[in-house]
């Protein structure tokens, strides 16, 4: 079984998130999604609208996703890849190059982002309503 992992906040879930999950799953047979905890988001300088519990529940309901874990630090990726026996690490290409250290442990794939949509854009667009 070819296992894929990806990481993110996935706040205000949108089609950009859905597209990367669909494409990540196409790279293997089993997709693990590591969802940034509220505490870790604070470290990233992000405040999600939905709690980490609600974001995890939404991801668990998506047909491409087989397992959901919490992302609580920048440093857990190597351990996650080893413990979950991951073959492919996937991120959107806004992160291109940032996780190349994982190439010693698994395949690293950066996929093109979906243009025209982001959680920030949603928030900004709704502000002007
Ligand atoms: N994404 C995308 N297209 C968009 C928006 C997001 O492909 N229009 C992708 C991002 O590239 C990322 C994933 O969706 O791979 C999740 O995006 P975010 O929730 O914004 O994740 P981020 O805050 O970048 O957290 O350790 C890694 C971090 O946890 C990533």
PDB file of C-alpha atoms and ligand atoms in Angstrom:
ATOM      1  CA  UNK A   1       0.000   0.000   0.000  1.00  0.00           C
ATOM      2  CA  UNK A   2       1.430   3.371  -1.090  1.00  0.00           C
ATOM      3  CA  UNK A   3       0.921   5.933   1.676  1.00  0.00           C
ATOM      4  CA  UNK A   4       0.747   9.693   1.093  1.00  0.00           C
ATOM      5  CA  UNK A   5       0.810  12.483   3.682  1.00  0.00           C
ATOM      6  CA  UNK A   6       0.039  16.182   3.511  1.00  0.00           C
ATOM      7  CA  UNK A   7      -0.164  18.979   6.080  1.00  0.00           C
ATOM      8  CA  UNK A   8      -2.214  22.113   6.503  1.00  0.00           C
ATOM      9  CA  UNK A   9      -4.662  24.294   8.380  1.00  0.00           C
ATOM     10  CA  UNK A  10      -7.588  23.645   5.989  1.00  0.00           C
ATOM     11  CA  UNK A  11      -9.636  26.479   7.476  1.00  0.00           C
ATOM     12  CA  UNK A  12     -12.909  27.533   5.766  1.00  0.00           C
ATOM     13  CA  UNK A  13     -12.499  24.429   3.593  1.00  0.00           C
ATOM     14  CA  UNK A  14     -12.564  25.322  -0.111  1.00  0.00           C
ATOM     15  CA  UNK A  15     -11.964  23.871  -3.563  1.00  0.00           C
ATOM     16  CA  UNK A  16      -8.225  24.613  -3.391  1.00  0.00           C
ATOM     17  CA  UNK A  17      -8.010  22.323  -0.386  1.00  0.00           C
ATOM     18  CA  UNK A  18     -10.190  19.730  -2.112  1.00  0.00           C
ATOM     19  CA  UNK A  19      -8.018  19.788  -5.257  1.00  0.00           C
ATOM     20  CA  UNK A  20      -4.782  19.142  -3.389  1.00  0.00           C
ATOM     21  CA  UNK A  21      -6.345  16.297  -1.415  1.00  0.00           C
ATOM     22  CA  UNK A  22      -7.714  14.712  -4.612  1.00  0.00           C
ATOM     23  CA  UNK A  23      -4.347  15.016  -6.364  1.00  0.00           C
ATOM     24  CA  UNK A  24      -2.424  13.808  -3.290  1.00  0.00           C
ATOM     25  CA  UNK A  25      -4.624  10.698  -3.112  1.00  0.00           C
ATOM     26  CA  UNK A  26      -3.997  10.036  -6.818  1.00  0.00           C
ATOM     27  CA  UNK A  27      -0.303   9.576  -5.937  1.00  0.00           C
ATOM     28  CA  UNK A  28      -0.988   6.538  -3.737  1.00  0.00           C
ATOM     29  CA  UNK A  29      -3.619   4.348  -2.084  1.00  0.00           C
ATOM     30  CA  UNK A  30      -3.891   5.838   1.390  1.00  0.00           C
ATOM     31  CA  UNK A  31      -3.901   9.536   2.329  1.00  0.00           C
ATOM     32  CA  UNK A  32      -3.037  10.866   5.766  1.00  0.00           C
ATOM     33  CA  UNK A  33      -3.808  14.531   6.461  1.00  0.00           C
ATOM     34  CA  UNK A  34      -2.033  16.289   9.343  1.00  0.00           C
ATOM     35  CA  UNK A  35      -4.209  19.207  10.459  1.00  0.00           C
ATOM     36  CA  UNK A  36      -2.549  22.158  12.180  1.00  0.00           C
ATOM     37  CA  UNK A  37      -3.691  22.411  15.787  1.00  0.00           C
ATOM     38  CA  UNK A  38      -4.980  25.740  17.088  1.00  0.00           C
ATOM     39  CA  UNK A  39      -1.842  26.022  19.229  1.00  0.00           C
ATOM     40  CA  UNK A  40       0.451  25.329  16.243  1.00  0.00           C
ATOM     41  CA  UNK A  41      -1.449  27.829  14.105  1.00  0.00           C
ATOM     42  CA  UNK A  42      -0.678  30.444  16.756  1.00  0.00           C
ATOM     43  CA  UNK A  43       3.011  29.589  16.189  1.00  0.00           C
ATOM     44  CA  UNK A  44       2.417  30.071  12.421  1.00  0.00           C
ATOM     45  CA  UNK A  45       0.824  33.442  13.197  1.00  0.00           C
ATOM     46  CA  UNK A  46      -2.511  32.139  11.899  1.00  0.00           C
ATOM     47  CA  UNK A  47      -5.890  32.089  13.689  1.00  0.00           C
ATOM     48  CA  UNK A  48      -8.297  29.669  12.075  1.00  0.00           C
ATOM     49  CA  UNK A  49     -12.031  30.417  12.090  1.00  0.00           C
ATOM     50  CA  UNK A  50     -12.845  26.728  12.771  1.00  0.00           C
ATOM     51  CA  UNK A  51     -11.332  24.879  15.726  1.00  0.00           C
ATOM     52  CA  UNK A  52      -8.836  22.089  15.071  1.00  0.00           C
ATOM     53  CA  UNK A  53     -11.476  19.569  16.163  1.00  0.00           C
ATOM     54  CA  UNK A  54     -13.991  20.902  13.610  1.00  0.00           C
ATOM     55  CA  UNK A  55     -11.336  21.076  10.859  1.00  0.00           C
ATOM     56  CA  UNK A  56     -10.384  17.458  11.591  1.00  0.00           C
ATOM     57  CA  UNK A  57     -14.057  16.375  11.477  1.00  0.00           C
ATOM     58  CA  UNK A  58     -14.512  18.007   8.059  1.00  0.00           C
ATOM     59  CA  UNK A  59     -11.374  16.351   6.671  1.00  0.00           C
ATOM     60  CA  UNK A  60     -12.415  12.940   8.020  1.00  0.00           C
ATOM     61  CA  UNK A  61     -15.625  13.255   5.976  1.00  0.00           C
ATOM     62  CA  UNK A  62     -13.785  13.776   2.684  1.00  0.00           C
ATOM     63  CA  UNK A  63     -13.673  10.694   0.474  1.00  0.00           C
ATOM     64  CA  UNK A  64      -9.984  11.155  -0.504  1.00  0.00           C
ATOM     65  CA  UNK A  65      -8.867  11.157   3.147  1.00  0.00           C
ATOM     66  CA  UNK A  66      -8.124   7.893   4.959  1.00  0.00           C
ATOM     67  CA  UNK A  67      -6.647   9.159   8.211  1.00  0.00           C
ATOM     68  CA  UNK A  68      -6.418  12.481  10.029  1.00  0.00           C
ATOM     69  CA  UNK A  69      -3.755  13.375  12.612  1.00  0.00           C
ATOM     70  CA  UNK A  70      -2.849  16.592  14.400  1.00  0.00           C
ATOM     71  CA  UNK A  71       0.091  18.737  13.338  1.00  0.00           C
ATOM     72  CA  UNK A  72       1.469  20.300  16.521  1.00  0.00           C
ATOM     73  CA  UNK A  73       4.980  21.379  15.542  1.00  0.00           C
ATOM     74  CA  UNK A  74       7.257  22.097  12.575  1.00  0.00           C
ATOM     75  CA  UNK A  75       9.469  19.238  13.698  1.00  0.00           C
ATOM     76  CA  UNK A  76       7.148  16.251  13.564  1.00  0.00           C
ATOM     77  CA  UNK A  77       7.289  15.498   9.832  1.00  0.00           C
ATOM     78  CA  UNK A  78      10.242  13.069   9.871  1.00  0.00           C
ATOM     79  CA  UNK A  79       8.712  11.182  12.794  1.00  0.00           C
ATOM     80  CA  UNK A  80       5.300  11.122  11.080  1.00  0.00           C
ATOM     81  CA  UNK A  81       6.815   9.826   7.819  1.00  0.00           C
ATOM     82  CA  UNK A  82       8.693   7.081   9.674  1.00  0.00           C
ATOM     83  CA  UNK A  83       5.932   6.090  12.115  1.00  0.00           C
ATOM     84  CA  UNK A  84       3.225   6.007   9.436  1.00  0.00           C
ATOM     85  CA  UNK A  85       5.522   4.359   6.882  1.00  0.00           C
ATOM     86  CA  UNK A  86       4.807   7.145   4.371  1.00  0.00           C
ATOM     87  CA  UNK A  87       6.007   6.867   0.749  1.00  0.00           C
ATOM     88  CA  UNK A  88       5.060  10.326  -0.565  1.00  0.00           C
ATOM     89  CA  UNK A  89       4.949  13.765   1.084  1.00  0.00           C
ATOM     90  CA  UNK A  90       2.786  16.294  -0.781  1.00  0.00           C
ATOM     91  CA  UNK A  91       2.351  20.055  -0.382  1.00  0.00           C
ATOM     92  CA  UNK A  92       1.162  22.912  -2.546  1.00  0.00           C
ATOM     93  CA  UNK A  93       3.968  24.650  -4.423  1.00  0.00           C
ATOM     94  CA  UNK A  94       3.745  27.747  -2.227  1.00  0.00           C
ATOM     95  CA  UNK A  95       5.924  25.524  -0.024  1.00  0.00           C
ATOM     96  CA  UNK A  96       8.273  24.477  -2.858  1.00  0.00           C
ATOM     97  CA  UNK A  97      11.700  23.583  -1.479  1.00  0.00           C
ATOM     98  CA  UNK A  98      10.739  24.083   2.175  1.00  0.00           C
ATOM     99  CA  UNK A  99      10.504  20.394   2.945  1.00  0.00           C
ATOM    100  CA  UNK A 100      13.239  18.938   0.707  1.00  0.00           C
ATOM    101  CA  UNK A 101      14.956  17.555   3.820  1.00  0.00           C
ATOM    102  CA  UNK A 102      12.240  14.872   3.729  1.00  0.00           C
ATOM    103  CA  UNK A 103      13.744  13.505   0.484  1.00  0.00           C
ATOM    104  CA  UNK A 104      15.993  11.342   2.692  1.00  0.00           C
ATOM    105  CA  UNK A 105      12.855   9.605   4.003  1.00  0.00           C
ATOM    106  CA  UNK A 106      10.261   9.655   1.219  1.00  0.00           C
ATOM    107  CA  UNK A 107       9.328  11.122  -2.162  1.00  0.00           C
ATOM    108  CA  UNK A 108       8.595  14.884  -1.913  1.00  0.00           C
ATOM    109  CA  UNK A 109       6.028  16.347  -4.336  1.00  0.00           C
ATOM    110  CA  UNK A 110       4.939  19.991  -4.599  1.00  0.00           C
ATOM    111  CA  UNK A 111       1.720  20.419  -6.564  1.00  0.00           C
ATOM    112  CA  UNK A 112       0.514  23.622  -8.241  1.00  0.00           C
ATOM    113  CA  UNK A 113      -1.881  25.604  -6.046  1.00  0.00           C
ATOM    114  CA  UNK A 114      -5.434  26.217  -7.247  1.00  0.00           C
ATOM    115  CA  UNK A 115      -5.517  29.777  -8.547  1.00  0.00           C
ATOM    116  CA  UNK A 116      -8.050  32.370  -7.374  1.00  0.00           C
ATOM    117  CA  UNK A 117      -9.056  30.856  -4.050  1.00  0.00           C
ATOM    118  CA  UNK A 118      -7.662  31.014  -0.530  1.00  0.00           C
ATOM    119  CA  UNK A 119      -8.978  31.244   2.999  1.00  0.00           C
ATOM    120  CA  UNK A 120      -7.617  34.804   3.187  1.00  0.00           C
ATOM    121  CA  UNK A 121      -9.464  35.761  -0.037  1.00  0.00           C
ATOM    122  CA  UNK A 122     -12.718  34.350   1.343  1.00  0.00           C
ATOM    123  CA  UNK A 123     -12.333  36.393   4.543  1.00  0.00           C
ATOM    124  CA  UNK A 124     -11.450  39.559   2.592  1.00  0.00           C
ATOM    125  CA  UNK A 125     -14.310  39.120   0.113  1.00  0.00           C
ATOM    126  CA  UNK A 126     -16.835  38.624   2.926  1.00  0.00           C
ATOM    127  CA  UNK A 127     -15.549  41.733   4.741  1.00  0.00           C
ATOM    128  CA  UNK A 128     -16.606  43.894   1.794  1.00  0.00           C
ATOM    129  CA  UNK A 129     -20.161  42.465   1.738  1.00  0.00           C
TER     130      UNK A 129
HETATM  131  N1  LIG B   1      -3.675  25.027  -1.266  1.00  0.00           N
HETATM  132  C1  LIG B   1      -3.787  24.915  -2.654  1.00  0.00           C
HETATM  133  N2  LIG B   1      -4.461  25.856  -3.341  1.00  0.00           N
HETATM  134  C2  LIG B   1      -5.038  26.902  -2.697  1.00  0.00           C
HETATM  135  C3  LIG B   1      -4.946  27.013  -1.299  1.00  0.00           C
HETATM  136  C4  LIG B   1      -4.242  26.050  -0.589  1.00  0.00           C
HETATM  137  O1  LIG B   1      -3.261  23.956  -3.261  1.00  0.00           O
HETATM  138  N3  LIG B   1      -5.703  27.820  -3.438  1.00  0.00           N
HETATM  139  C5  LIG B   1      -2.918  23.994  -0.563  1.00  0.00           C
HETATM  140  C6  LIG B   1      -1.682  24.547   0.143  1.00  0.00           C
HETATM  141  O2  LIG B   1      -0.602  24.676  -0.776  1.00  0.00           O
HETATM  142  C7  LIG B   1      -1.434  23.467   1.193  1.00  0.00           C
HETATM  143  C8  LIG B   1      -2.851  22.974   1.535  1.00  0.00           C
HETATM  144  O3  LIG B   1      -3.713  23.441   0.467  1.00  0.00           O
HETATM  145  O4  LIG B   1      -0.677  22.393   0.633  1.00  0.00           O
HETATM  146  C9  LIG B   1      -3.352  23.522   2.850  1.00  0.00           C
HETATM  147  O5  LIG B   1      -3.268  24.931   2.792  1.00  0.00           O
HETATM  148  P1  LIG B   1      -3.308  25.748   4.183  1.00  0.00           P
HETATM  149  O6  LIG B   1      -4.463  25.273   4.976  1.00  0.00           O
HETATM  150  O7  LIG B   1      -3.165  27.196   3.876  1.00  0.00           O
HETATM  151  O8  LIG B   1      -1.995  25.189   4.879  1.00  0.00           O
HETATM  152  P2  LIG B   1      -0.798  26.047   5.504  1.00  0.00           P
HETATM  153  O9  LIG B   1      -1.337  27.044   6.455  1.00  0.00           O
HETATM  154  O10 LIG B   1       0.039  26.468   4.362  1.00  0.00           O
HETATM  155  O11 LIG B   1      -0.061  24.963   6.425  1.00  0.00           O
HETATM  156  O12 LIG B   1       3.559  22.287   7.910  1.00  0.00           O
HETATM  157  C10 LIG B   1       2.876  22.794   6.771  1.00  0.00           C
HETATM  158  C11 LIG B   1       1.801  23.766   7.184  1.00  0.00           C
HETATM  159  O13 LIG B   1       0.951  23.190   8.156  1.00  0.00           O
HETATM  160  C12 LIG B   1       0.979  24.179   5.960  1.00  0.00           C
END
